[in-house]
């Protein structure tokens, strides 16, 4: 269906955004869900005869299994911690107690001695299990086994925990949430206290994080938990318990997504500081994350009120997380009732009758059970009926309906597709109303609204109006804006990475461009671009460090033909990476590739046979030695080298005012032998521009010219050198040395024809200046690149203005002029209006600018030649010949453009990095144009080249035959005209 293709962008973004969020990973109930599924399957088999297909399992059967599993787990888990013995009368009427978001008792629930003992035991446990980096978790029971020798110590801590639960936590929960369904379901109204729901601990987990370079701010991932209530008890860190009370000291905190109201005051969503032994209690349906925070976080936020992600507060949060390892204990509480025994009339044996699980537990378990089934909607619908106020069920239902649309096996008509979309809108709208601060919900809602908009265009008798389209786009933009606001709060606090926010801002920028609201789109694109500057956990530039002796020597590679500096390479005895650095990095990459077992590790989708990639941040995540080494190299060699060298490039623009940082970095392995076996010339990358501002390409092994065991071929093809005597394929002088250039310089990975070539590519951008009074032009380079990407998805009436805006923001980037010129020429050929004529003429002018900005771009020369030819044909057809330049001038420009394109493309082809421009079409256009100018001998000279060019190209047979027929027709015409001219003479 037509709409199916048009909504792929929306669905792709949705799946990308939701891959780690919409379906949170199973946690403590994973085993229970497996048991539920197997138990239900067994029941289904019992009800079916051997020859029958399994019967559909009834709702009551599933609920009975869930109730049984909940009861067993709630009575057998954490048996060393006491269950509530009887409901506590907290006084007052339940109706007078509104539900609370959280409770934060001022009095610690654990003594300093117990806190210190638990933390030290956790340190010993994680150290013994090699888990002293990253986010680590362990059951409280395992931690208690590492208490200092002596039965009395462990017993004393268990006793203190028991007293805290029975005397403080259970009464607090009863008082704060007295009217919660957890206490009012089932037989709660009975006078029999044995049948009343009682609190118990179903999970006790110790978390730890921080204390190393690149540490995360969060101890726990941002998600909701199982159970009914969650008790978070802070266990502090070594500095706190040693008595250091600096205001910037690392302390515990809890981020509540439901408390996000304004992205400018994100600290309002953090309950802090939490001192060791203190607790925070909340409902388990709250999406929260335990974090490490400086105690003066609010003051830091107030000092830097810029509308950015990279604030002083965020930087201090990350530094605080790196400074110490923090610990916390999380208790998950549920409620249950006593089971009873009944005796059947037909049997003397008694049976256990399990009480109903709380509605929240039933719904939670049903959602996770639904994951394992094909008919998920059935079970999710039941979950929604059981707990009508749980937004998560509506989110899952909405996403499930939405996912049908992109399923190629789901073949339905437009009406059914729209029906599914409307159901998704209903559930996602309900989820947004129940939880207006969940960014996942708003993103999915925007996605399905976009899908509906595209599907409606394919319905019979659809009439599209600008007012209706604008209304729909406005609704989509509002949902994306809300999602971005909520998601950016977690990013500003260092809790979440930028992947989901990037997807959201990408979609929002495109939607705004669809609306024609380019001024707002630019602001969103700047936020989108800033995501790239905070993505990496690698060290940012310390601008207080002056140039050191570690900076390698370097030399510029300049083009004699254009007079431009193209790239620079390091030389001498001081490379960026020494042999030990290379060995450390390559070993980490080898381990990663081995563990992946052929699976693609790169986030980038442009992958080729023979190429393997892994991101440097991923290699450093669990290797603190490598992380520290890379940080040192960046801080003392790479950043100073870039500052010093690119200050000499007067054509590259001003240096960033803010500190340099890593936009992304990739370890790339080119396997030439594997690529050749697959039928390729070698392992390579096509011509492209990079993201960020500067590219640093570090060699990690030797070429065959320098080492008999090295690789053959390979290197970086620099388009800017393709008109010079110097080779346009350049490699660093030896392993550890680097090649550097602006990211806007078009380049390619030349084919590695044998052996393995390893490189590390580092893309650099810059953060906002630490001095908040300074402005930064960093994202001036990023804006046009992103506008250009968006423009290609837009209808023509928005595409051209979008490309015009991209060119305006970076007039020196030839790509902007090139793409604008190409699209200006791609209008309606039957349109004879002045507007169309002006577009064609502007296309010629803009493409001329592109060739001036980048004289080595074969594509720009080719399309300029085509543009001149098209202008001539259009003018002759629409009686505008008098507006054309003199024939000789036009012919000279056309010949120069096409011959430049052919010559440059031949250089690219010889290097194995061709653009793929249509050389036969260039010769045909030259022949046709010269024939129209009555220069028949020259026309035939060009036309004779067409067949040879087709033979050496990878052209489709039908297309080649058509071109040869047209070539023959023009050639015959030229010969005929030449004969007539000869007879007249």
Tab-separated table of C-alpha atoms in Angstrom, residues 542-937:
chain	number	residue	atom	x	y	z
A	542	UNK	CA	40.545	21.073	29.604
A	543	UNK	CA	41.147	24.534	28.193
A	544	UNK	CA	43.372	25.440	31.140
A	545	UNK	CA	46.028	23.044	29.811
A	546	UNK	CA	48.431	24.845	27.496
A	547	UNK	CA	50.229	23.198	24.593
A	548	UNK	CA	52.673	20.563	25.773
A	549	UNK	CA	55.672	18.772	24.378
A	550	UNK	CA	53.409	15.784	23.673
A	551	UNK	CA	51.979	17.476	20.572
A	552	UNK	CA	53.303	15.633	17.502
A	553	UNK	CA	54.914	17.440	14.608
A	554	UNK	CA	52.742	17.713	11.510
A	555	UNK	CA	52.678	18.819	7.878
A	556	UNK	CA	49.842	20.098	5.716
A	557	UNK	CA	48.744	18.406	2.509
A	558	UNK	CA	47.753	21.226	0.167
A	559	UNK	CA	46.370	21.230	-3.354
A	560	UNK	CA	48.475	23.090	-5.891
A	561	UNK	CA	45.496	23.107	-8.281
A	562	UNK	CA	43.086	24.804	-5.863
A	563	UNK	CA	45.469	26.433	-3.388
A	564	UNK	CA	43.562	24.920	-0.459
A	565	UNK	CA	44.797	23.076	2.610
A	566	UNK	CA	43.138	19.663	2.338
A	567	UNK	CA	44.411	17.695	5.338
A	568	UNK	CA	47.357	17.385	7.679
A	569	UNK	CA	49.311	14.397	8.888
A	570	UNK	CA	51.468	13.914	11.926
A	571	UNK	CA	55.151	13.152	11.382
A	572	UNK	CA	58.255	12.551	13.457
A	573	UNK	CA	59.032	10.347	16.420
A	574	UNK	CA	56.033	11.326	18.593
A	575	UNK	CA	52.839	9.701	17.294
A	576	UNK	CA	49.441	10.211	18.883
A	577	UNK	CA	49.361	6.552	19.998
A	578	UNK	CA	52.438	4.606	21.049
A	579	UNK	CA	52.831	0.851	20.625
A	580	UNK	CA	51.384	0.083	24.064
A	581	UNK	CA	48.343	2.285	23.355
A	582	UNK	CA	47.724	0.482	20.071
A	583	UNK	CA	48.108	-2.946	21.660
A	584	UNK	CA	45.643	-2.044	24.426
A	585	UNK	CA	43.078	-0.717	21.944
A	586	UNK	CA	43.369	-3.539	19.412
A	587	UNK	CA	43.091	-6.162	22.163
A	588	UNK	CA	39.871	-4.565	23.400
A	589	UNK	CA	38.473	-4.512	19.856
A	590	UNK	CA	39.474	-8.152	19.282
A	591	UNK	CA	37.575	-9.190	22.411
A	592	UNK	CA	34.537	-7.205	21.360
A	593	UNK	CA	34.477	-8.675	17.834
A	594	UNK	CA	34.925	-12.187	19.225
A	595	UNK	CA	32.025	-11.757	21.651
A	596	UNK	CA	29.824	-10.301	18.906
A	597	UNK	CA	30.399	-13.424	16.770
A	598	UNK	CA	29.694	-11.605	13.510
A	599	UNK	CA	26.922	-9.366	14.852
A	600	UNK	CA	27.148	-5.730	13.774
A	601	UNK	CA	28.282	-3.509	16.661
A	602	UNK	CA	28.086	-0.134	14.941
A	603	UNK	CA	25.164	2.279	15.252
A	604	UNK	CA	25.756	3.352	11.658
A	605	UNK	CA	23.666	1.646	9.008
A	606	UNK	CA	26.035	2.069	6.020
A	607	UNK	CA	27.896	-1.217	6.314
A	608	UNK	CA	29.765	-3.231	3.692
A	609	UNK	CA	31.140	-6.760	3.435
A	610	UNK	CA	34.627	-6.860	4.914
A	611	UNK	CA	34.072	-3.937	7.285
A	612	UNK	CA	33.701	-4.344	11.055
A	613	UNK	CA	33.145	-1.432	13.450
A	614	UNK	CA	32.848	-0.910	17.175
A	615	UNK	CA	32.421	2.400	18.991
A	616	UNK	CA	35.296	3.500	21.205
A	617	UNK	CA	32.902	4.457	24.009
A	618	UNK	CA	31.635	0.883	24.059
A	619	UNK	CA	35.198	-0.457	24.311
A	620	UNK	CA	35.977	1.915	27.183
A	621	UNK	CA	32.737	1.297	29.084
A	622	UNK	CA	34.097	-1.723	30.985
A	623	UNK	CA	37.822	-1.158	30.561
A	624	UNK	CA	38.925	1.649	32.873
A	625	UNK	CA	42.588	1.233	31.886
A	626	UNK	CA	41.763	1.859	28.221
A	627	UNK	CA	39.409	4.721	29.174
A	628	UNK	CA	42.102	6.475	31.216
A	629	UNK	CA	44.650	6.028	28.443
A	630	UNK	CA	42.334	7.383	25.743
A	631	UNK	CA	41.416	10.339	27.951
A	632	UNK	CA	45.104	11.126	28.442
A	633	UNK	CA	45.785	10.996	24.695
A	634	UNK	CA	42.832	13.238	23.934
A	635	UNK	CA	43.699	15.754	26.621
A	636	UNK	CA	47.438	15.971	26.022
A	637	UNK	CA	47.848	15.239	22.307
A	638	UNK	CA	44.721	15.275	20.182
A	639	UNK	CA	42.991	18.402	21.480
A	640	UNK	CA	46.179	20.541	21.598
A	641	UNK	CA	47.152	19.306	18.115
A	642	UNK	CA	43.786	20.311	16.667
A	643	UNK	CA	43.892	23.723	18.366
A	644	UNK	CA	47.388	24.452	17.120
A	645	UNK	CA	47.171	23.086	13.598
A	646	UNK	CA	43.720	24.262	12.511
A	647	UNK	CA	44.471	27.769	13.773
A	648	UNK	CA	46.770	27.932	10.722
A	649	UNK	CA	43.932	27.073	8.316
A	650	UNK	CA	42.558	30.459	7.317
A	651	UNK	CA	39.889	28.813	5.125
A	652	UNK	CA	38.483	26.557	7.808
A	653	UNK	CA	36.626	29.122	9.896
A	654	UNK	CA	37.194	30.143	13.495
A	655	UNK	CA	38.160	27.664	16.173
A	656	UNK	CA	35.462	26.701	18.703
A	657	UNK	CA	35.219	28.937	21.756
A	658	UNK	CA	34.073	26.013	23.864
A	659	UNK	CA	36.085	22.933	24.808
A	660	UNK	CA	36.624	20.279	22.164
A	661	UNK	CA	35.021	16.899	22.768
A	662	UNK	CA	34.385	13.603	21.025
A	663	UNK	CA	31.281	13.530	18.831
A	664	UNK	CA	31.866	9.844	18.155
A	665	UNK	CA	34.791	7.515	17.696
A	666	UNK	CA	34.923	4.200	15.858
A	667	UNK	CA	37.424	1.401	15.632
A	668	UNK	CA	37.208	0.210	12.010
A	669	UNK	CA	38.613	-3.074	10.727
A	670	UNK	CA	38.883	-3.448	6.938
A	671	UNK	CA	39.258	-7.113	5.934
A	672	UNK	CA	40.435	-6.980	2.334
A	673	UNK	CA	40.474	-10.740	1.802
A	674	UNK	CA	36.875	-11.125	2.983
A	675	UNK	CA	35.699	-8.278	0.740
A	676	UNK	CA	37.454	-9.664	-2.333
A	677	UNK	CA	35.934	-13.105	-1.745
A	678	UNK	CA	32.525	-11.416	-1.738
A	679	UNK	CA	33.210	-9.922	-5.174
A	680	UNK	CA	34.218	-6.422	-4.104
A	681	UNK	CA	37.404	-4.647	-5.137
A	682	UNK	CA	38.313	-4.448	-1.464
A	683	UNK	CA	37.071	-3.364	1.936
A	684	UNK	CA	36.208	0.328	1.653
A	685	UNK	CA	33.891	3.231	2.437
A	686	UNK	CA	32.268	5.475	-0.219
A	687	UNK	CA	32.824	9.202	-0.614
A	688	UNK	CA	31.151	11.112	2.213
A	689	UNK	CA	31.370	13.894	4.760
A	690	UNK	CA	31.626	13.208	8.504
A	691	UNK	CA	29.636	14.499	11.448
A	692	UNK	CA	31.117	17.003	13.877
A	693	UNK	CA	33.841	19.539	13.038
A	694	UNK	CA	37.185	17.709	12.775
A	695	UNK	CA	38.093	14.131	11.813
A	696	UNK	CA	41.165	12.338	13.186
A	697	UNK	CA	42.146	9.096	11.430
A	698	UNK	CA	44.739	7.064	13.391
A	699	UNK	CA	46.594	4.136	11.795
A	700	UNK	CA	46.834	1.067	14.027
A	701	UNK	CA	48.879	-1.269	11.824
A	702	UNK	CA	51.337	-1.191	8.939
A	703	UNK	CA	50.948	-1.147	5.163
A	704	UNK	CA	52.688	-3.793	3.075
A	705	UNK	CA	55.164	-1.158	1.860
A	706	UNK	CA	56.465	-0.915	5.442
A	707	UNK	CA	55.861	-4.444	6.699
A	708	UNK	CA	55.780	-7.612	4.628
A	709	UNK	CA	52.897	-8.831	6.796
A	710	UNK	CA	50.923	-5.623	6.344
A	711	UNK	CA	47.809	-4.906	4.310
A	712	UNK	CA	47.627	-3.893	0.651
A	713	UNK	CA	45.706	-0.940	-0.700
A	714	UNK	CA	43.730	1.102	1.795
A	715	UNK	CA	44.179	4.669	2.921
A	716	UNK	CA	42.007	7.781	2.834
A	717	UNK	CA	40.965	9.065	-0.579
A	718	UNK	CA	40.941	12.873	-0.332
A	719	UNK	CA	38.778	14.348	-3.063
A	720	UNK	CA	40.490	17.708	-2.618
A	721	UNK	CA	43.725	16.279	-4.055
A	722	UNK	CA	42.200	14.641	-7.132
A	723	UNK	CA	43.436	17.377	-9.512
A	724	UNK	CA	47.024	17.298	-8.243
A	725	UNK	CA	50.156	15.355	-9.057
A	726	UNK	CA	50.331	14.233	-5.422
A	727	UNK	CA	48.457	11.006	-4.732
A	728	UNK	CA	44.872	11.545	-3.652
A	729	UNK	CA	45.124	8.416	-1.441
A	730	UNK	CA	46.948	9.247	1.761
A	731	UNK	CA	47.835	7.178	4.798
A	732	UNK	CA	49.365	8.153	8.150
A	733	UNK	CA	53.143	7.781	7.991
A	734	UNK	CA	53.180	4.808	10.403
A	735	UNK	CA	51.071	3.130	13.110
A	736	UNK	CA	50.066	5.590	15.827
A	737	UNK	CA	50.292	8.569	13.484
A	738	UNK	CA	47.185	10.291	12.144
A	739	UNK	CA	45.582	12.095	9.242
A	740	UNK	CA	43.346	15.059	10.189
A	741	UNK	CA	40.848	17.130	8.174
A	742	UNK	CA	37.645	19.104	8.433
A	743	UNK	CA	34.571	16.870	8.524
A	744	UNK	CA	33.166	18.799	5.552
A	745	UNK	CA	36.071	17.634	3.353
A	746	UNK	CA	34.730	14.838	1.131
A	747	UNK	CA	36.764	11.669	1.474
A	748	UNK	CA	36.479	7.901	1.216
A	749	UNK	CA	38.088	4.758	2.561
A	750	UNK	CA	40.124	3.453	-0.373
A	751	UNK	CA	39.773	-0.323	-0.923
A	752	UNK	CA	41.966	-2.526	1.241
A	753	UNK	CA	42.636	-5.281	-1.284
A	754	UNK	CA	44.337	-7.836	0.988
A	755	UNK	CA	45.098	-8.308	4.645
A	756	UNK	CA	43.538	-6.401	7.529
A	757	UNK	CA	43.728	-2.666	8.040
A	758	UNK	CA	42.817	-1.322	11.506
A	759	UNK	CA	42.139	2.367	12.124
A	760	UNK	CA	40.613	4.513	14.845
A	761	UNK	CA	38.517	7.421	13.609
A	762	UNK	CA	37.749	10.196	16.094
A	763	UNK	CA	35.140	12.804	15.194
A	764	UNK	CA	35.464	15.984	17.236
A	765	UNK	CA	32.958	18.705	17.969
A	766	UNK	CA	32.789	21.225	20.817
A	767	UNK	CA	30.777	21.929	23.943
A	768	UNK	CA	29.339	25.274	24.934
A	769	UNK	CA	31.951	27.594	26.481
A	770	UNK	CA	32.323	27.234	30.249
A	771	UNK	CA	32.060	31.007	30.414
A	772	UNK	CA	28.298	31.367	29.978
A	773	UNK	CA	28.709	34.937	28.695
A	774	UNK	CA	30.399	33.665	25.528
A	775	UNK	CA	28.463	32.533	22.467
A	776	UNK	CA	29.445	29.537	20.383
A	777	UNK	CA	29.227	28.968	16.644
A	778	UNK	CA	29.892	25.232	16.941
A	779	UNK	CA	26.532	24.181	15.565
A	780	UNK	CA	26.757	26.442	12.511
A	781	UNK	CA	28.497	23.524	10.809
A	782	UNK	CA	25.955	21.026	12.106
A	783	UNK	CA	22.816	22.970	11.121
A	784	UNK	CA	23.146	22.752	7.319
A	785	UNK	CA	24.125	19.085	7.368
A	786	UNK	CA	20.993	18.212	9.341
A	787	UNK	CA	18.773	20.551	7.330
A	788	UNK	CA	20.037	18.892	4.162
A	789	UNK	CA	19.208	15.439	5.544
A	790	UNK	CA	15.700	16.564	6.516
A	791	UNK	CA	15.094	18.349	3.220
A	792	UNK	CA	15.382	15.136	1.222
A	793	UNK	CA	12.316	13.806	3.078
A	794	UNK	CA	10.168	16.881	2.349
A	795	UNK	CA	7.755	17.691	-0.483
A	796	UNK	CA	9.242	20.051	-3.039
A	797	UNK	CA	7.468	23.176	-1.767
A	798	UNK	CA	9.287	22.723	1.554
A	799	UNK	CA	12.415	21.021	0.202
A	800	UNK	CA	13.733	24.034	-1.719
A	801	UNK	CA	13.312	26.556	1.156
A	802	UNK	CA	14.918	24.051	3.521
A	803	UNK	CA	17.971	23.664	1.269
A	804	UNK	CA	18.125	27.440	0.789
A	805	UNK	CA	18.250	27.777	4.569
A	806	UNK	CA	20.969	25.139	4.825
A	807	UNK	CA	23.071	27.016	2.285
A	808	UNK	CA	22.483	30.303	4.100
A	809	UNK	CA	23.826	28.826	7.351
A	810	UNK	CA	27.013	27.471	5.762
A	811	UNK	CA	27.599	29.181	2.390
A	812	UNK	CA	31.170	27.806	2.200
A	813	UNK	CA	30.092	24.155	2.316
A	814	UNK	CA	29.874	23.063	-1.318
A	815	UNK	CA	27.437	20.245	-0.437
A	816	UNK	CA	24.727	22.782	0.350
A	817	UNK	CA	25.033	24.488	-3.042
A	818	UNK	CA	25.321	21.139	-4.796
A	819	UNK	CA	22.107	19.660	-3.391
A	820	UNK	CA	20.164	22.884	-3.812
A	821	UNK	CA	21.207	23.053	-7.463
A	822	UNK	CA	20.314	19.414	-8.107
A	823	UNK	CA	16.822	19.815	-6.643
A	824	UNK	CA	16.165	23.134	-8.365
A	825	UNK	CA	16.646	21.318	-11.671
A	826	UNK	CA	14.258	18.489	-10.726
A	827	UNK	CA	11.033	20.392	-11.245
A	828	UNK	CA	8.124	19.852	-13.624
A	829	UNK	CA	9.536	19.837	-17.171
A	830	UNK	CA	6.100	20.650	-18.629
A	831	UNK	CA	5.775	23.792	-16.514
A	832	UNK	CA	6.442	26.771	-18.843
A	833	UNK	CA	6.020	29.486	-16.195
A	834	UNK	CA	8.531	32.203	-15.383
A	835	UNK	CA	8.904	30.670	-11.931
A	836	UNK	CA	10.121	27.408	-13.436
A	837	UNK	CA	12.493	29.262	-15.770
A	838	UNK	CA	13.918	31.181	-12.803
A	839	UNK	CA	14.405	27.921	-10.892
A	840	UNK	CA	16.399	26.422	-13.765
A	841	UNK	CA	18.578	29.515	-14.089
A	842	UNK	CA	19.140	29.604	-10.333
A	843	UNK	CA	20.025	25.929	-10.424
A	844	UNK	CA	22.771	26.688	-12.942
A	845	UNK	CA	24.104	29.558	-10.800
A	846	UNK	CA	24.088	27.532	-7.592
A	847	UNK	CA	25.855	24.584	-9.218
A	848	UNK	CA	28.474	26.948	-10.584
A	849	UNK	CA	29.054	28.094	-6.991
A	850	UNK	CA	29.371	24.463	-5.892
A	851	UNK	CA	32.128	23.838	-8.446
A	852	UNK	CA	33.925	26.996	-7.338
A	853	UNK	CA	33.760	25.986	-3.665
A	854	UNK	CA	34.887	22.451	-4.460
A	855	UNK	CA	36.568	22.291	-7.894
A	856	UNK	CA	37.307	18.583	-7.378
A	857	UNK	CA	33.698	17.388	-6.978
A	858	UNK	CA	32.900	15.331	-10.101
A	859	UNK	CA	29.190	15.290	-9.206
A	860	UNK	CA	28.950	19.078	-9.121
A	861	UNK	CA	30.617	19.433	-12.522
A	862	UNK	CA	28.404	16.713	-13.997
A	863	UNK	CA	25.152	18.258	-12.772
A	864	UNK	CA	26.287	21.726	-13.818
A	865	UNK	CA	26.764	20.392	-17.345
A	866	UNK	CA	23.318	18.792	-17.222
A	867	UNK	CA	21.870	22.049	-15.869
A	868	UNK	CA	23.345	24.091	-18.739
A	869	UNK	CA	21.982	21.569	-21.256
A	870	UNK	CA	18.563	21.554	-19.590
A	871	UNK	CA	18.460	25.343	-19.567
A	872	UNK	CA	19.193	25.429	-23.283
A	873	UNK	CA	16.491	22.826	-24.132
A	874	UNK	CA	13.911	24.549	-21.934
A	875	UNK	CA	14.646	27.954	-23.399
A	876	UNK	CA	14.308	26.690	-26.979
A	877	UNK	CA	11.033	24.898	-26.167
A	878	UNK	CA	9.475	27.853	-24.316
A	879	UNK	CA	10.712	30.561	-26.712
A	880	UNK	CA	13.207	32.070	-24.274
A	881	UNK	CA	16.293	31.652	-26.482
A	882	UNK	CA	16.924	35.381	-26.275
A	883	UNK	CA	17.558	34.963	-22.546
A	884	UNK	CA	20.374	32.447	-23.031
A	885	UNK	CA	24.065	33.423	-22.837
A	886	UNK	CA	25.974	33.555	-26.161
A	887	UNK	CA	26.295	30.075	-27.743
A	888	UNK	CA	30.083	30.066	-27.537
A	889	UNK	CA	30.041	30.932	-23.857
A	890	UNK	CA	27.451	28.248	-23.121
A	891	UNK	CA	29.348	25.636	-25.131
A	892	UNK	CA	32.596	26.450	-23.351
A	893	UNK	CA	30.945	26.145	-19.934
A	894	UNK	CA	29.200	22.889	-20.867
A	895	UNK	CA	32.344	21.295	-22.307
A	896	UNK	CA	34.440	22.327	-19.304
A	897	UNK	CA	31.852	20.980	-16.843
A	898	UNK	CA	31.425	17.587	-18.458
A	899	UNK	CA	35.083	17.065	-19.274
A	900	UNK	CA	36.004	18.022	-15.687
A	901	UNK	CA	33.415	15.585	-14.399
A	902	UNK	CA	34.720	12.781	-16.631
A	903	UNK	CA	38.348	13.438	-15.728
A	904	UNK	CA	37.683	13.646	-11.983
A	905	UNK	CA	35.470	10.566	-12.013
A	906	UNK	CA	38.209	8.606	-13.748
A	907	UNK	CA	40.575	9.552	-10.898
A	908	UNK	CA	37.977	8.430	-8.367
A	909	UNK	CA	37.361	5.205	-10.262
A	910	UNK	CA	41.079	4.378	-10.431
A	911	UNK	CA	41.231	4.843	-6.660
A	912	UNK	CA	38.231	2.568	-6.182
A	913	UNK	CA	36.125	5.457	-4.850
A	914	UNK	CA	33.916	6.471	-7.772
A	915	UNK	CA	30.885	8.718	-7.314
A	916	UNK	CA	28.771	6.691	-9.709
A	917	UNK	CA	27.967	9.597	-12.041
A	918	UNK	CA	26.618	8.717	-15.456
A	919	UNK	CA	29.595	9.085	-17.801
A	920	UNK	CA	27.677	7.827	-20.890
A	921	UNK	CA	25.004	10.455	-20.217
A	922	UNK	CA	27.712	13.131	-20.056
A	923	UNK	CA	29.022	12.201	-23.520
A	924	UNK	CA	25.474	12.015	-24.875
A	925	UNK	CA	24.608	15.436	-23.463
A	926	UNK	CA	27.782	16.902	-24.954
A	927	UNK	CA	26.984	15.404	-28.353
A	928	UNK	CA	23.357	16.580	-28.221
A	929	UNK	CA	24.335	20.103	-27.185
A	930	UNK	CA	27.024	20.472	-29.856
A	931	UNK	CA	24.542	19.158	-32.442
A	932	UNK	CA	22.033	21.846	-31.411
A	933	UNK	CA	24.798	24.421	-31.931
A	934	UNK	CA	25.381	22.859	-35.382
A	935	UNK	CA	28.923	21.818	-34.522
A	936	UNK	CA	28.324	18.377	-36.010
A	937	UNK	CA	31.918	17.085	-36.146
